Steps between C-alpha positions, in 0.01 A plus 500: 500500500455610862236699678555664837273652758680799646491693825491866394645792692462859371756773560525866394860599414629794704773749404728358771502168311652655188860581410652816349389393152140486623424129470452254786826395662552124457514412870137608545379203295650273767341710774163457326552121492528512878191721536296264283622192687428656841150615401431146378612360837292756690186414301541125437741362762475720811637222722820499293521879528463470879765225514749741340492691831588177681749244366412471128709677235430520128847560360536627145748257345485640145325779318510630146318740273495555122394844378299564182358854532574798721273611784476860622364697795121499495472167318269242653670162513330168561733233631356156419643217708464126445671184619780386270611186681516331837796310635562359848533805725491746206255675273558707188256777425459657156429872459366688199499881519237673289452872435125561532406795283125450484485342156740208482749363748860520377754247626789706641704232676503137604674357805526212739597446860600179677429490872655251742306419817715513814446480876700674769610229741720612791632792297576291191302494174396149397313394184137400547207396285266751339221559754181309413292819513723656233496187283119498514476875428728469196327199346252706291792703357693207351543483126245274335515363147235624260354193340460526125158403376508300180292640218231269372381513141 
């Protein structure tokens, strides 16, 4: 069994994020992944955020989302992000989307996003390692096993 510390980002769904049926259009979940990731960088790795204006690029290599419940305009959504895995030059973030209705959080969707770290060198994108500041900032958000405690009689 795994336990994860999450970085939480709250969002209020607006009418413009819904489709003609009235529920949230699927592409907004991916937009919210980006918002959550960028707020995390702003708060926990500001040097990485600044480097994005220079030569660093965080390129989304893969992204997916599974949907379990519909969200509508006015809903408050909490996007909970954690680190799924690290690979050389890449990280995969996990996202859980919860509808917050004041009583109990309801899981509405679950997604993930793999980001490749790149540098712009003479107009060409080249792979690079994950910046140390980002690695350090993500460390508390890695999955950790929950150790079972044996019952003693």
